[in-house]
mmCIF file of C-alpha atoms and ligand atoms in Angstrom:
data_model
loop_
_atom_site.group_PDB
_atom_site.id
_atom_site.type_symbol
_atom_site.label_atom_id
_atom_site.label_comp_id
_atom_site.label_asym_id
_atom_site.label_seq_id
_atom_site.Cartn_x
_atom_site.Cartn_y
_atom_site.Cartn_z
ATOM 1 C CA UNK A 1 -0.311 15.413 21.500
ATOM 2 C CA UNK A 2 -0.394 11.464 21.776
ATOM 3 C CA UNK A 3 -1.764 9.976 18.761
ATOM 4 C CA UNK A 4 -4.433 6.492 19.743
ATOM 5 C CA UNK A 5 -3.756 4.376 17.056
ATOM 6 C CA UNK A 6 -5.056 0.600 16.550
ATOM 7 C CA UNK A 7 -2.137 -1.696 16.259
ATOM 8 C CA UNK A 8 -2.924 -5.110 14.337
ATOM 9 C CA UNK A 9 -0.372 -7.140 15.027
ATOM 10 C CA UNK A 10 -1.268 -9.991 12.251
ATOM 11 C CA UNK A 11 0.480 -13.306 11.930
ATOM 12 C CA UNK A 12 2.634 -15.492 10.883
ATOM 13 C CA UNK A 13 5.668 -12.698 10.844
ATOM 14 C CA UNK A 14 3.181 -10.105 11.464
ATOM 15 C CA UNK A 15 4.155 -9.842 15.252
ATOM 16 C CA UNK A 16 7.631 -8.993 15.234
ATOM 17 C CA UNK A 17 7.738 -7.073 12.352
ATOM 18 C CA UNK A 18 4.731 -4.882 14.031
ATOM 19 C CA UNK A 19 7.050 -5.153 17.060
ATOM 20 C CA UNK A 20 10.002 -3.475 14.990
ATOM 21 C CA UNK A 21 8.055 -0.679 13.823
ATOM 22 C CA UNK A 22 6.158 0.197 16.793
ATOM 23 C CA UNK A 23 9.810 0.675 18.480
ATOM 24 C CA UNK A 24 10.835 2.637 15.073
ATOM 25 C CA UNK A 25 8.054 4.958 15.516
ATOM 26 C CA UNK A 26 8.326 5.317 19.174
ATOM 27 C CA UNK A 27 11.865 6.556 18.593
ATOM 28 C CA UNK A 28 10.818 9.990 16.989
ATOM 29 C CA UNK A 29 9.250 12.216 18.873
ATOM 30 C CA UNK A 30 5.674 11.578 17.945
ATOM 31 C CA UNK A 31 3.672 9.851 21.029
ATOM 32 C CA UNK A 32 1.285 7.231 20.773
ATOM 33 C CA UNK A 33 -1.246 5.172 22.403
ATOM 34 C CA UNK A 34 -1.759 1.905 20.822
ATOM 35 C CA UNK A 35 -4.469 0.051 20.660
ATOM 36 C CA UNK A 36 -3.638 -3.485 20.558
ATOM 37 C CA UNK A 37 -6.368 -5.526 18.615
ATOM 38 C CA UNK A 38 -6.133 -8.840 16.801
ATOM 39 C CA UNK A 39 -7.799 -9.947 13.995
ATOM 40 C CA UNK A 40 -6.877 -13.504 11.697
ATOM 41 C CA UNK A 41 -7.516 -16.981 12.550
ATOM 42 C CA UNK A 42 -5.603 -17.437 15.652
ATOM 43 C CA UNK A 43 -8.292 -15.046 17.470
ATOM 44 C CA UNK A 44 -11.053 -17.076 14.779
ATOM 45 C CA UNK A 45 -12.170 -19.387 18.053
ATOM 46 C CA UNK A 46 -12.988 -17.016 20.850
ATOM 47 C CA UNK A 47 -14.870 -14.908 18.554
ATOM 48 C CA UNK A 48 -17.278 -17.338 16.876
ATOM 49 C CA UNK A 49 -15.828 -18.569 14.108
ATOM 50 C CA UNK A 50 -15.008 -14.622 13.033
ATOM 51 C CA UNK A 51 -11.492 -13.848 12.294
ATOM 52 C CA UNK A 52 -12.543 -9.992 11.790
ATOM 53 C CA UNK A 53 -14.359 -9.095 15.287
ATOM 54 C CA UNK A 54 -16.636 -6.472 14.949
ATOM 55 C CA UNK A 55 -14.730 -4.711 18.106
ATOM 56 C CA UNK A 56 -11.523 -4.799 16.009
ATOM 57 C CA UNK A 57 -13.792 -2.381 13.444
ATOM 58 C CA UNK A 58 -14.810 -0.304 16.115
ATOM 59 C CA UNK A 59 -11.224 0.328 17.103
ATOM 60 C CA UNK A 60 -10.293 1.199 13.727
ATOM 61 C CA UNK A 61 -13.601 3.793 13.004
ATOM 62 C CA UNK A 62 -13.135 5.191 16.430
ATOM 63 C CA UNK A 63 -9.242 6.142 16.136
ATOM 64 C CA UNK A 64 -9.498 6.487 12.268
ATOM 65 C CA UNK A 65 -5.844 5.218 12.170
ATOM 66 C CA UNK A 66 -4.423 1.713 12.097
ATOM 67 C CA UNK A 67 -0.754 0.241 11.757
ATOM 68 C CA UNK A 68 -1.491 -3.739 10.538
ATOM 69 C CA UNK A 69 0.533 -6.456 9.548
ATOM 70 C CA UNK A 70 -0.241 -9.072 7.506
ATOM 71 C CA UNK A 71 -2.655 -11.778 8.082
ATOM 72 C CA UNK A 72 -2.862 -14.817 6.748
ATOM 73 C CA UNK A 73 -5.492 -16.320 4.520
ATOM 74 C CA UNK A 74 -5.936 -19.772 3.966
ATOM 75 C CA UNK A 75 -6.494 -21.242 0.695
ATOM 76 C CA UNK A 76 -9.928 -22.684 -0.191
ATOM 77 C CA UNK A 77 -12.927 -22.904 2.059
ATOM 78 C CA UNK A 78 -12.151 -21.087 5.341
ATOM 79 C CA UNK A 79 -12.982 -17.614 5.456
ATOM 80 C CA UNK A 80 -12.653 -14.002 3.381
ATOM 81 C CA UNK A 81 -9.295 -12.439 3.238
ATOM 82 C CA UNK A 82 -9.622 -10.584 6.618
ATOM 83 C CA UNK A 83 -7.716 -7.901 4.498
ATOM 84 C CA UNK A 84 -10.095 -7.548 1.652
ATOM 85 C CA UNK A 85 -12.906 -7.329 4.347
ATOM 86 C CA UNK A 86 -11.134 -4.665 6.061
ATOM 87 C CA UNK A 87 -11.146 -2.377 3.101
ATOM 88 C CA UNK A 88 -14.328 -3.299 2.117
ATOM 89 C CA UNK A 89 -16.319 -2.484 5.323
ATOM 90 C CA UNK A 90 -14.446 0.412 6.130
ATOM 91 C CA UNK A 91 -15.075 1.969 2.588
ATOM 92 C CA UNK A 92 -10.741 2.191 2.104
ATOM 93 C CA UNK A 93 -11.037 3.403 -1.416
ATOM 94 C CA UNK A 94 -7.477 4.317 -2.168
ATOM 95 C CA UNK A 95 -4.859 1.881 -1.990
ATOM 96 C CA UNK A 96 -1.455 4.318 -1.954
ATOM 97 C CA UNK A 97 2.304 2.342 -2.851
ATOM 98 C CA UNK A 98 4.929 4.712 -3.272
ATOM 99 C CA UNK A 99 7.502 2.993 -5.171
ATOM 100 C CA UNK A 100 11.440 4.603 -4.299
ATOM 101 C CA UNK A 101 14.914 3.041 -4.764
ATOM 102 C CA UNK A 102 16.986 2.724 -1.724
ATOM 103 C CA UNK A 103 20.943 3.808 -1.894
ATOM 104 C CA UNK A 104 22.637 0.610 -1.213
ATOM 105 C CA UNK A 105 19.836 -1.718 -2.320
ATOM 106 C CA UNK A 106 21.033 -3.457 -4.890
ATOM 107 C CA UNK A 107 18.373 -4.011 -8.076
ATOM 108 C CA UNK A 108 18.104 -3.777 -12.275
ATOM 109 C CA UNK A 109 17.272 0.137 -11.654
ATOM 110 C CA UNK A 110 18.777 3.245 -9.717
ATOM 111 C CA UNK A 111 16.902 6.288 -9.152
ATOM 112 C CA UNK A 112 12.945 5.044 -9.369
ATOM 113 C CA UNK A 113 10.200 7.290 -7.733
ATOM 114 C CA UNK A 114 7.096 6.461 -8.585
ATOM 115 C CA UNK A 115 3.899 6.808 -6.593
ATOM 116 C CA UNK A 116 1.049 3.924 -7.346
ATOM 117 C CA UNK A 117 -2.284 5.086 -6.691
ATOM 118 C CA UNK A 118 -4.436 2.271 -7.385
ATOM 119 C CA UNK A 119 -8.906 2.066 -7.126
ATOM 120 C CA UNK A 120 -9.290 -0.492 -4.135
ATOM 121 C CA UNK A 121 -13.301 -1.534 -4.390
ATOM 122 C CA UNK A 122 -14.755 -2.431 -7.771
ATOM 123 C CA UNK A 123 -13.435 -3.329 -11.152
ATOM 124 C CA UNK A 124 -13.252 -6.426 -11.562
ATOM 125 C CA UNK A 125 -12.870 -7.000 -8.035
ATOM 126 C CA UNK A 126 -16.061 -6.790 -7.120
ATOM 127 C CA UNK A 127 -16.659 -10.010 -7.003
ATOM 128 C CA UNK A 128 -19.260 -10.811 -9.535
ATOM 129 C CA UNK A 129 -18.463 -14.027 -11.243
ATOM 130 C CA UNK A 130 -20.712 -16.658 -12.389
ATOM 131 C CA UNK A 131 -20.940 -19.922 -15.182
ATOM 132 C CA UNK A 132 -22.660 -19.972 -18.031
ATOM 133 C CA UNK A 133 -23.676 -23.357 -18.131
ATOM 134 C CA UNK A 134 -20.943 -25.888 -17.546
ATOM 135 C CA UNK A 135 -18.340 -24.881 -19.746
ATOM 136 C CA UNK A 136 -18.077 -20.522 -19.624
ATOM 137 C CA UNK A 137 -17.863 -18.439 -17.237
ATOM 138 C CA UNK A 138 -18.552 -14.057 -16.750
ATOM 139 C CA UNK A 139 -16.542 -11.786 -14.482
ATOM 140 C CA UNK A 140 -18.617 -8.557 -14.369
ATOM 141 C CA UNK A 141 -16.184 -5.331 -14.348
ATOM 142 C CA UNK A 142 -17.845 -2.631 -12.633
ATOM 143 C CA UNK A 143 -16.392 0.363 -13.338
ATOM 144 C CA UNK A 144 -18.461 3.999 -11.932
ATOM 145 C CA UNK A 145 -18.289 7.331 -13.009
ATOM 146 C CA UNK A 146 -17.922 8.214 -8.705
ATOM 147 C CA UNK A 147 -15.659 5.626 -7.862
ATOM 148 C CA UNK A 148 -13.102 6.592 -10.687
ATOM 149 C CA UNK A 149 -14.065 10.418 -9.987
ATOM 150 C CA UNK A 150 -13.073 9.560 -6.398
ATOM 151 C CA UNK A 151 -9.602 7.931 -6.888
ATOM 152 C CA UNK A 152 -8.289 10.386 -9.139
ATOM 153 C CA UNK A 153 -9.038 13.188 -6.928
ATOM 154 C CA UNK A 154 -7.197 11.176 -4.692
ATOM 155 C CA UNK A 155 -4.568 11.107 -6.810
ATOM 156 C CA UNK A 156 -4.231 14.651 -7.900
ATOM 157 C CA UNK A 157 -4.728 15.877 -3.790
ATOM 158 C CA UNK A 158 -1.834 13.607 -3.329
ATOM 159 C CA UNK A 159 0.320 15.181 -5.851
ATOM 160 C CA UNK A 160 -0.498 18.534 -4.467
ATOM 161 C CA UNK A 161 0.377 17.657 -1.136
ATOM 162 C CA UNK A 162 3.237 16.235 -1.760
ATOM 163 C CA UNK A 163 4.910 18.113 -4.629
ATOM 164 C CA UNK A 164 4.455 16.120 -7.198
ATOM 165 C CA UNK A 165 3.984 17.184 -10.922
ATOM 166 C CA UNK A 166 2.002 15.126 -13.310
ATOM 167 C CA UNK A 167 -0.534 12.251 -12.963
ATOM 168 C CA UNK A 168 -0.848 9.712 -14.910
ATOM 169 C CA UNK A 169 -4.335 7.910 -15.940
ATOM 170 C CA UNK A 170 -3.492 3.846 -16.911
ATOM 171 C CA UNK A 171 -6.421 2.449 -18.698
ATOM 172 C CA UNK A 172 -7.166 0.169 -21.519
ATOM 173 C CA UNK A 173 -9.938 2.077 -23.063
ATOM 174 C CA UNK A 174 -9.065 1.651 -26.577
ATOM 175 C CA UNK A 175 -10.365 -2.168 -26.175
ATOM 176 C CA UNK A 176 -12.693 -1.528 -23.248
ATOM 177 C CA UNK A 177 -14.397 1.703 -24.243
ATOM 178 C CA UNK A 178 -17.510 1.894 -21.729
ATOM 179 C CA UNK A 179 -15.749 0.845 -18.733
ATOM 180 C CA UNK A 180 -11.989 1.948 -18.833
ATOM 181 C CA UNK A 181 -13.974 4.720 -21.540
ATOM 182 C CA UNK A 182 -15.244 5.918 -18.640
ATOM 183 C CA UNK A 183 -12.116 5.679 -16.072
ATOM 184 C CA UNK A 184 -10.725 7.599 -18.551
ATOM 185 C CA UNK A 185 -13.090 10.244 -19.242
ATOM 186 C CA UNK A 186 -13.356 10.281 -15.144
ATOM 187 C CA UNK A 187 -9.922 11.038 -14.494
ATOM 188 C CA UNK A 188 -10.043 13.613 -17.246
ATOM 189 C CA UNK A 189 -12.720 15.484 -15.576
ATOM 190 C CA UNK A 190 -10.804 15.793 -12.518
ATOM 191 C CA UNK A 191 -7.041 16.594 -13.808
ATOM 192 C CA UNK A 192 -9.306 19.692 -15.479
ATOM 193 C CA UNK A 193 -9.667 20.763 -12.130
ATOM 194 C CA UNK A 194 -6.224 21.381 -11.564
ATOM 195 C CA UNK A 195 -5.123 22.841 -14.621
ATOM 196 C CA UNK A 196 -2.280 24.721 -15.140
ATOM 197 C CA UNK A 197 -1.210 23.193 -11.191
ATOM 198 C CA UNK A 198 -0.626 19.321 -11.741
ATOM 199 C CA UNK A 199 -0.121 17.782 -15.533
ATOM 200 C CA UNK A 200 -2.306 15.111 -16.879
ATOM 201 C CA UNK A 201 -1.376 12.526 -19.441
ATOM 202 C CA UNK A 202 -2.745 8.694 -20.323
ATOM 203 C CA UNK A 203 -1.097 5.634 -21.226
ATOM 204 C CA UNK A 204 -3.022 2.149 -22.326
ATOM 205 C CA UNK A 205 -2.092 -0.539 -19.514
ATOM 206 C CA UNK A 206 0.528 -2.354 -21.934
ATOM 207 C CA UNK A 207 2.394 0.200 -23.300
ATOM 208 C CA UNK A 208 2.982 1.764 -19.679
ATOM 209 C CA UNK A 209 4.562 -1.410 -18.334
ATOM 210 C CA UNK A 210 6.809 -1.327 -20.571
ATOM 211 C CA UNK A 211 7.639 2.468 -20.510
ATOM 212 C CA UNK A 212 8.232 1.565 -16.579
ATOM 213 C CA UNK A 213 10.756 -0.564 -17.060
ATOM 214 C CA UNK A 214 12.503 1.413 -19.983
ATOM 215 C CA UNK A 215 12.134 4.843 -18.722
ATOM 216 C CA UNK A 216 10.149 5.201 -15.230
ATOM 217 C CA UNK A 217 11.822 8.518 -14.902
ATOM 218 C CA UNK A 218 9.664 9.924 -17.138
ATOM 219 C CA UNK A 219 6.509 8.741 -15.138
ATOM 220 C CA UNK A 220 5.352 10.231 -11.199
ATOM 221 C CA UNK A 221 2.097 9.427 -9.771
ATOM 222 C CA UNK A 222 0.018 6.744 -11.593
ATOM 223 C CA UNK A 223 -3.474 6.230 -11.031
ATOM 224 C CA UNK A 224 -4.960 2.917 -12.177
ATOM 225 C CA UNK A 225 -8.569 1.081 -11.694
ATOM 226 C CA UNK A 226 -8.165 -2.392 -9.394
ATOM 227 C CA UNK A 227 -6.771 -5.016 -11.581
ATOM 228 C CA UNK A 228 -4.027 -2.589 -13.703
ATOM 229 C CA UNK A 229 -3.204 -1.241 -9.964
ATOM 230 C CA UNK A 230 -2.802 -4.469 -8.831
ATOM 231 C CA UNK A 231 -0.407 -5.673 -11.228
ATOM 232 C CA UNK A 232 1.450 -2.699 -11.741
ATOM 233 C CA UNK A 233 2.230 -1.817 -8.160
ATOM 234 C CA UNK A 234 3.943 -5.197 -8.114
ATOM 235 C CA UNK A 235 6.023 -4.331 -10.934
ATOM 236 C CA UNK A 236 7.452 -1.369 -9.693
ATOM 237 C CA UNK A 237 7.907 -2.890 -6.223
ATOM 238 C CA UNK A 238 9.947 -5.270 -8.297
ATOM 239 C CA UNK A 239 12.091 -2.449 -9.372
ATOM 240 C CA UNK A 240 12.826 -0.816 -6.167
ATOM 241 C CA UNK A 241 13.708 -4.130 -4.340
ATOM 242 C CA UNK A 242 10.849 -6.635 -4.242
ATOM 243 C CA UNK A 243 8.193 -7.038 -1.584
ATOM 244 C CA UNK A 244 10.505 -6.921 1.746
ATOM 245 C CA UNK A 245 10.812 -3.200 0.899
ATOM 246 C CA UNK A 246 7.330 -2.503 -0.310
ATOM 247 C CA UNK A 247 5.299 -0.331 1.610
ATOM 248 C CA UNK A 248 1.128 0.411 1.263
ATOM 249 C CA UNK A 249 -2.035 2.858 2.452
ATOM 250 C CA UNK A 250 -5.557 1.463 2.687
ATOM 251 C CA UNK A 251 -6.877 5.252 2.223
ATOM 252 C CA UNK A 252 -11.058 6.126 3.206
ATOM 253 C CA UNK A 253 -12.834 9.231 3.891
ATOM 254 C CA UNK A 254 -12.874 8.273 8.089
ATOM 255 C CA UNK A 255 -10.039 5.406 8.211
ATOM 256 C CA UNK A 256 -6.983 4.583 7.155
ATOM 257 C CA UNK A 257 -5.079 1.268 7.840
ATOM 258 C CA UNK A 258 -1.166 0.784 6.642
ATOM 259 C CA UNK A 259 0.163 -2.112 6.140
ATOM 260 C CA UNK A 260 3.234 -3.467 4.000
ATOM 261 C CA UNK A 261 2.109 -4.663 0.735
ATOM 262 C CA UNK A 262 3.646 -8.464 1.697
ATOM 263 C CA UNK A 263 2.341 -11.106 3.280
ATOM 264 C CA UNK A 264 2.419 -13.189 6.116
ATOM 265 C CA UNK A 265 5.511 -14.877 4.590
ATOM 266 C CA UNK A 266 4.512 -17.832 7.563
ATOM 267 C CA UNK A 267 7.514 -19.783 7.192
ATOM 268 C CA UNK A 268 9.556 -17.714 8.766
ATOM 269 C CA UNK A 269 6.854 -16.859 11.557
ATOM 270 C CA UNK A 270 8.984 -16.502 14.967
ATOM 271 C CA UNK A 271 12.291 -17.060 13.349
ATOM 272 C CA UNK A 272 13.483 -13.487 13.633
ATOM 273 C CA UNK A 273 14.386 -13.141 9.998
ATOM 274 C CA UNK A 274 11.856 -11.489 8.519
ATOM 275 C CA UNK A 275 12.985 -7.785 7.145
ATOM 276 C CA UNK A 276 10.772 -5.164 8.645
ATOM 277 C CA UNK A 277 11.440 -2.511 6.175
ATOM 278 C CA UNK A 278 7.842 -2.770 4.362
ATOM 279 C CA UNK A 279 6.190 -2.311 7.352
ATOM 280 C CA UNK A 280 8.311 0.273 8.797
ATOM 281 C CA UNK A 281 8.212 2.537 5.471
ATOM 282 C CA UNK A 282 4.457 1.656 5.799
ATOM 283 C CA UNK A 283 4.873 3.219 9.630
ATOM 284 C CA UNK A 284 6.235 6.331 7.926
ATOM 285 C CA UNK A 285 3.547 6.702 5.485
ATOM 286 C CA UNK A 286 1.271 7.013 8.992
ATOM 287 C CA UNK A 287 3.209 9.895 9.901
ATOM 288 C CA UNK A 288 3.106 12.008 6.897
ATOM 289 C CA UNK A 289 -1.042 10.725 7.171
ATOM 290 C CA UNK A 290 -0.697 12.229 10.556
ATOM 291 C CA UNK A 291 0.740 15.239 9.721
ATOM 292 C CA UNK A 292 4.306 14.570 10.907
ATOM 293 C CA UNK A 293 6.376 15.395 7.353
ATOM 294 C CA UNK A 294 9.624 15.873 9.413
ATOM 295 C CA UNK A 295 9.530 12.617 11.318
ATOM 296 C CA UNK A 296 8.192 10.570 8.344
ATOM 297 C CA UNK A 297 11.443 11.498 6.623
ATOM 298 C CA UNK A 298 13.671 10.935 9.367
ATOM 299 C CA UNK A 299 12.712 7.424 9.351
ATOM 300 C CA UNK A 300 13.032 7.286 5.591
ATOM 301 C CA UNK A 301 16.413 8.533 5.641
ATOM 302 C CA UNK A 302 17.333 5.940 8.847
ATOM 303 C CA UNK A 303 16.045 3.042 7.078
ATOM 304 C CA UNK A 304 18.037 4.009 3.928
ATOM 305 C CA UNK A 305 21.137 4.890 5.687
ATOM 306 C CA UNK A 306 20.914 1.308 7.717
ATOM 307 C CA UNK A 307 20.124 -0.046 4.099
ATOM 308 C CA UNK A 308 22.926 1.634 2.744
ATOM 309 C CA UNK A 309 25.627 0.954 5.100
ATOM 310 C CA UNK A 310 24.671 -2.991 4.361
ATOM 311 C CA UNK A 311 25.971 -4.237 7.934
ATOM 312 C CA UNK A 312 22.568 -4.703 9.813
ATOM 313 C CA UNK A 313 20.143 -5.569 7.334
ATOM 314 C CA UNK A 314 18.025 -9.115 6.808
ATOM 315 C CA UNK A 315 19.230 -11.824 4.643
ATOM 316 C CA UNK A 316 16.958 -10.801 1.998
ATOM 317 C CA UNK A 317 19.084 -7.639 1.718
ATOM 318 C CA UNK A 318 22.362 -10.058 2.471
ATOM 319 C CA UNK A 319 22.910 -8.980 5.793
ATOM 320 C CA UNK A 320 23.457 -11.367 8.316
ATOM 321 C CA UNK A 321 20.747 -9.351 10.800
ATOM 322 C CA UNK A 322 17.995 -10.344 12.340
ATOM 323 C CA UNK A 323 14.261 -8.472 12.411
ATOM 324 C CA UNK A 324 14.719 -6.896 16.016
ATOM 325 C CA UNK A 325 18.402 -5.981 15.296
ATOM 326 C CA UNK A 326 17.578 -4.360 11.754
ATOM 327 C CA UNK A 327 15.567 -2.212 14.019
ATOM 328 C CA UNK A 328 18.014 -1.898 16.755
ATOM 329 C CA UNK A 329 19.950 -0.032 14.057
ATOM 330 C CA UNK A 330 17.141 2.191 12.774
ATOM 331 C CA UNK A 331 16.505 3.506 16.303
ATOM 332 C CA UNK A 332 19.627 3.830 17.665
ATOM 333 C CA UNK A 333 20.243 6.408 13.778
ATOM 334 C CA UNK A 334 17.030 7.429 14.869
ATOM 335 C CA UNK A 335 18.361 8.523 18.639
ATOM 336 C CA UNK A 336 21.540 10.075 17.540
HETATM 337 P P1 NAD B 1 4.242 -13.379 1.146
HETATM 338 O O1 NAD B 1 4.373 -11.939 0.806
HETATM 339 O O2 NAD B 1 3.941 -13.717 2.541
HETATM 340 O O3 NAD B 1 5.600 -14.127 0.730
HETATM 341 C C1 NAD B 1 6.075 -14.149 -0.612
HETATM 342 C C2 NAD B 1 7.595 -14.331 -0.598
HETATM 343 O O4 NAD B 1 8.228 -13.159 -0.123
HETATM 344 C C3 NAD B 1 8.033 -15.446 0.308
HETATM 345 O O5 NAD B 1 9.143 -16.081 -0.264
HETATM 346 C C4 NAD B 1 8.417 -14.753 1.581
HETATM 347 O O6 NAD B 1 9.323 -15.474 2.306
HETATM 348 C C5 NAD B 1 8.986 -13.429 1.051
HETATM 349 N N1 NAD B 1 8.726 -12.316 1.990
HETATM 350 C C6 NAD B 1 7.546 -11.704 2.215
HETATM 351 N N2 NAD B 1 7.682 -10.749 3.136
HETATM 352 C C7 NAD B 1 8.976 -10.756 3.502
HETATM 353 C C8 NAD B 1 9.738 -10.002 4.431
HETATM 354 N N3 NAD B 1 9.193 -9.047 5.187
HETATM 355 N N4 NAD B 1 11.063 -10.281 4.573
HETATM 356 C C9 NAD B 1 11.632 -11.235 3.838
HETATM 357 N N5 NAD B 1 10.979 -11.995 2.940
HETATM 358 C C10 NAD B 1 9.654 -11.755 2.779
HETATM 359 O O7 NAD B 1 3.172 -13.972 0.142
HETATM 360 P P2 NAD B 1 2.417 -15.374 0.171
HETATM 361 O O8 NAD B 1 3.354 -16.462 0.591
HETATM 362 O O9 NAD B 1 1.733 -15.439 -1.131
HETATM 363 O O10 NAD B 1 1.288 -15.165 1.273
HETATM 364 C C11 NAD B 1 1.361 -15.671 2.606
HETATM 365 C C12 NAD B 1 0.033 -15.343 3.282
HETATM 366 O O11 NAD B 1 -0.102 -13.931 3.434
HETATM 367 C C13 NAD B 1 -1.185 -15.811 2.488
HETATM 368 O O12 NAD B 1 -2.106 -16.357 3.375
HETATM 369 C C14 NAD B 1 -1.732 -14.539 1.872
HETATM 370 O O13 NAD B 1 -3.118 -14.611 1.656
HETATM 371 C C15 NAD B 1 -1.383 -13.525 2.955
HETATM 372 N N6 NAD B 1 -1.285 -12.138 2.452
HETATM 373 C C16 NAD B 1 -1.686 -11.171 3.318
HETATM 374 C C17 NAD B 1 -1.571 -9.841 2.939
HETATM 375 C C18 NAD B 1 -2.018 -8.777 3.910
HETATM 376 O O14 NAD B 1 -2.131 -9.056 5.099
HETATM 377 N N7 NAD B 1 -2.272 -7.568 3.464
HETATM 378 C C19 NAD B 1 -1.031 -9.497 1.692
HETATM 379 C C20 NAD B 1 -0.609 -10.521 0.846
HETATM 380 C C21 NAD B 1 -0.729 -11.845 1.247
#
């Protein structure tokens, strides 16, 4: 079976580090047809001042996949993070960042496996902001009883799926009692559901940051509203190797668009130096979305064992490698 799948290339670095995992994932014996589309504010001018075509949408709702890298948005004025858009328009409620150490990898912490599964579309990200008069101004939190309903099934179907044991709801209801109250009490509903299957606990946002970085072996999946998953997800990227190593799921009910959790990292656009790993990890995530397990951990285990044997890595990991020949390596481990 050949899998269509919309590739995004981005910018900045998004090229060739899409260009490094495309080859990574053509190495295993999945197939795919790729559906090159751009989006970002190189394509901005032929498309009216839009740096999110509406054909680039159809792409993604008609092959409910997409492989993206990251795309640039410019501070102040311009336009909308073409990102935020993305997930916004194509109703990508669950925002999924596993969180693993690599062998080899060196960093504070060995042994970290943590799964983030953070809300992606309201909490205090909805947007809702206005002053009161000149001097105050009011961030509305939304927080519903469906979203949060939603996102913890999420996380509790992921578990399952995946063989993990225990869920954990991150929330700071003893301060914010209506609307993390109600996270809460949401999440709760849910882990009742699978009872006896999956544990449940809760831990207030503050106290489970610093749990993470004390004991994260104690802790499995995590599921957070927005802002908590925001932050948090950082933190235990931190502690598996920082951003270059990060990979991230934009999760909906019809699409779903991967993408490293980095950005376009634009100084280095074209320079060949970028590491690819985020993105690639991100390309294995696809697979095990896809329903390719085996393959998904193949390419796990050939990024670690590249990682690991520290000779053709990026400078970020201090190798003296380039982006194509970090993936050189993956796919020739990948071949053999
Ligand atoms: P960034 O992630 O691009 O870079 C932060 C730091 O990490 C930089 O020092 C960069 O050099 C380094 N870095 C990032 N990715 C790397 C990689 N693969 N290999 C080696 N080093 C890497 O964050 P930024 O500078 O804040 O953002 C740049 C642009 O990207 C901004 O316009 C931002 O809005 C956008 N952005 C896009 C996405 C996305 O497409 N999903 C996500 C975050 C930021």
């Amino acid at each position: 079976m050949t899998y269509r799948v919309t590739l995004i290339p981005g910018d900045g670095t998004g090229p060739e580090l899409t260009e490094a995992t495309r080859r990574v994932l053509e190495a295993t014996s999945v197939e795919f047809d790729w559906d090159v589309q751009h989006a970002g504010t190189d394509v901005m001018e032929q498309n009216g001042g839009n740096p999110l075509p509406e054909h680039v949408l159809d792409s993604i709702r008609a092959n409910g996949t997409a492989l993206k890298g990251p795309i640039t948005t410019p501070i102040g004025g311009g336009f909308r993070s073409v990102n935020v858009t993305l997930r916004q328009v194509l109703g990508l409620y669950a925002n999924l960042r596993p969180g693993r150490s690599i062998k080899g990898l060196q960093t504070r912490y060995e042994d970290v496996d943590l799964v983030i599964v953070r809300e992606n579309t309201e909490d205090l990200y909805a947007g809702i902001e206005h002053m009161v008069g000149r001097d105050a101004a009011e961030s509305i939190k939304i927080i519903t009883r469906e979203a949060s309903e939603r996102i913890a099934r999420f996380a509790f179907e992921y578990a399952v799926a995946n063989g993990r044991h225990k869920v954990t709801a991150v929330h700071k209801a003893n301060i914010m009692k209506l609307s993390d109250g109600l996270f809460l009490e949401s999440c709760r509903t849910v882990a009742a559901d699978y009872d006896g299957r999956i544990e449940f606990e809760d831990r207030i946002v503050d106290n489970m940051c610093m749990q993470l970085v004390q004991k994260p072996e104690l802790y499995d999946v995590l599921v957070l509203p927005n802002l908590y998953g925001d932050i948090v997800s950082d933190l235990v990227a931190g502690m598996v190797g920082g951003l270059g190593v990060a990979p991230g799921a934009n999760i909906g009910l019809d699409a779903a668009v991967f993408e490293p959790v980095h950005g376009s990292a634009p100084k280095y656009a074209g320079l060949d130096k970028a590491n690819p790993t985020a993105m690639i990890l991100s390309g294995a995530l696809m697979l095990r979305h896809l329903g390719y397990p085996t393959e998904a951990q193949r390419v796990e285990d050939a990024v670690r064992d590249v990682i690991a044997a520290g000779v053709a890595t990026t400078y970020d990991l201090g190798g003296p490698a380039g982006t194509a020949a970090f993936a050189d390596a993956i796919v020739a481990r990948l071949e053999n």
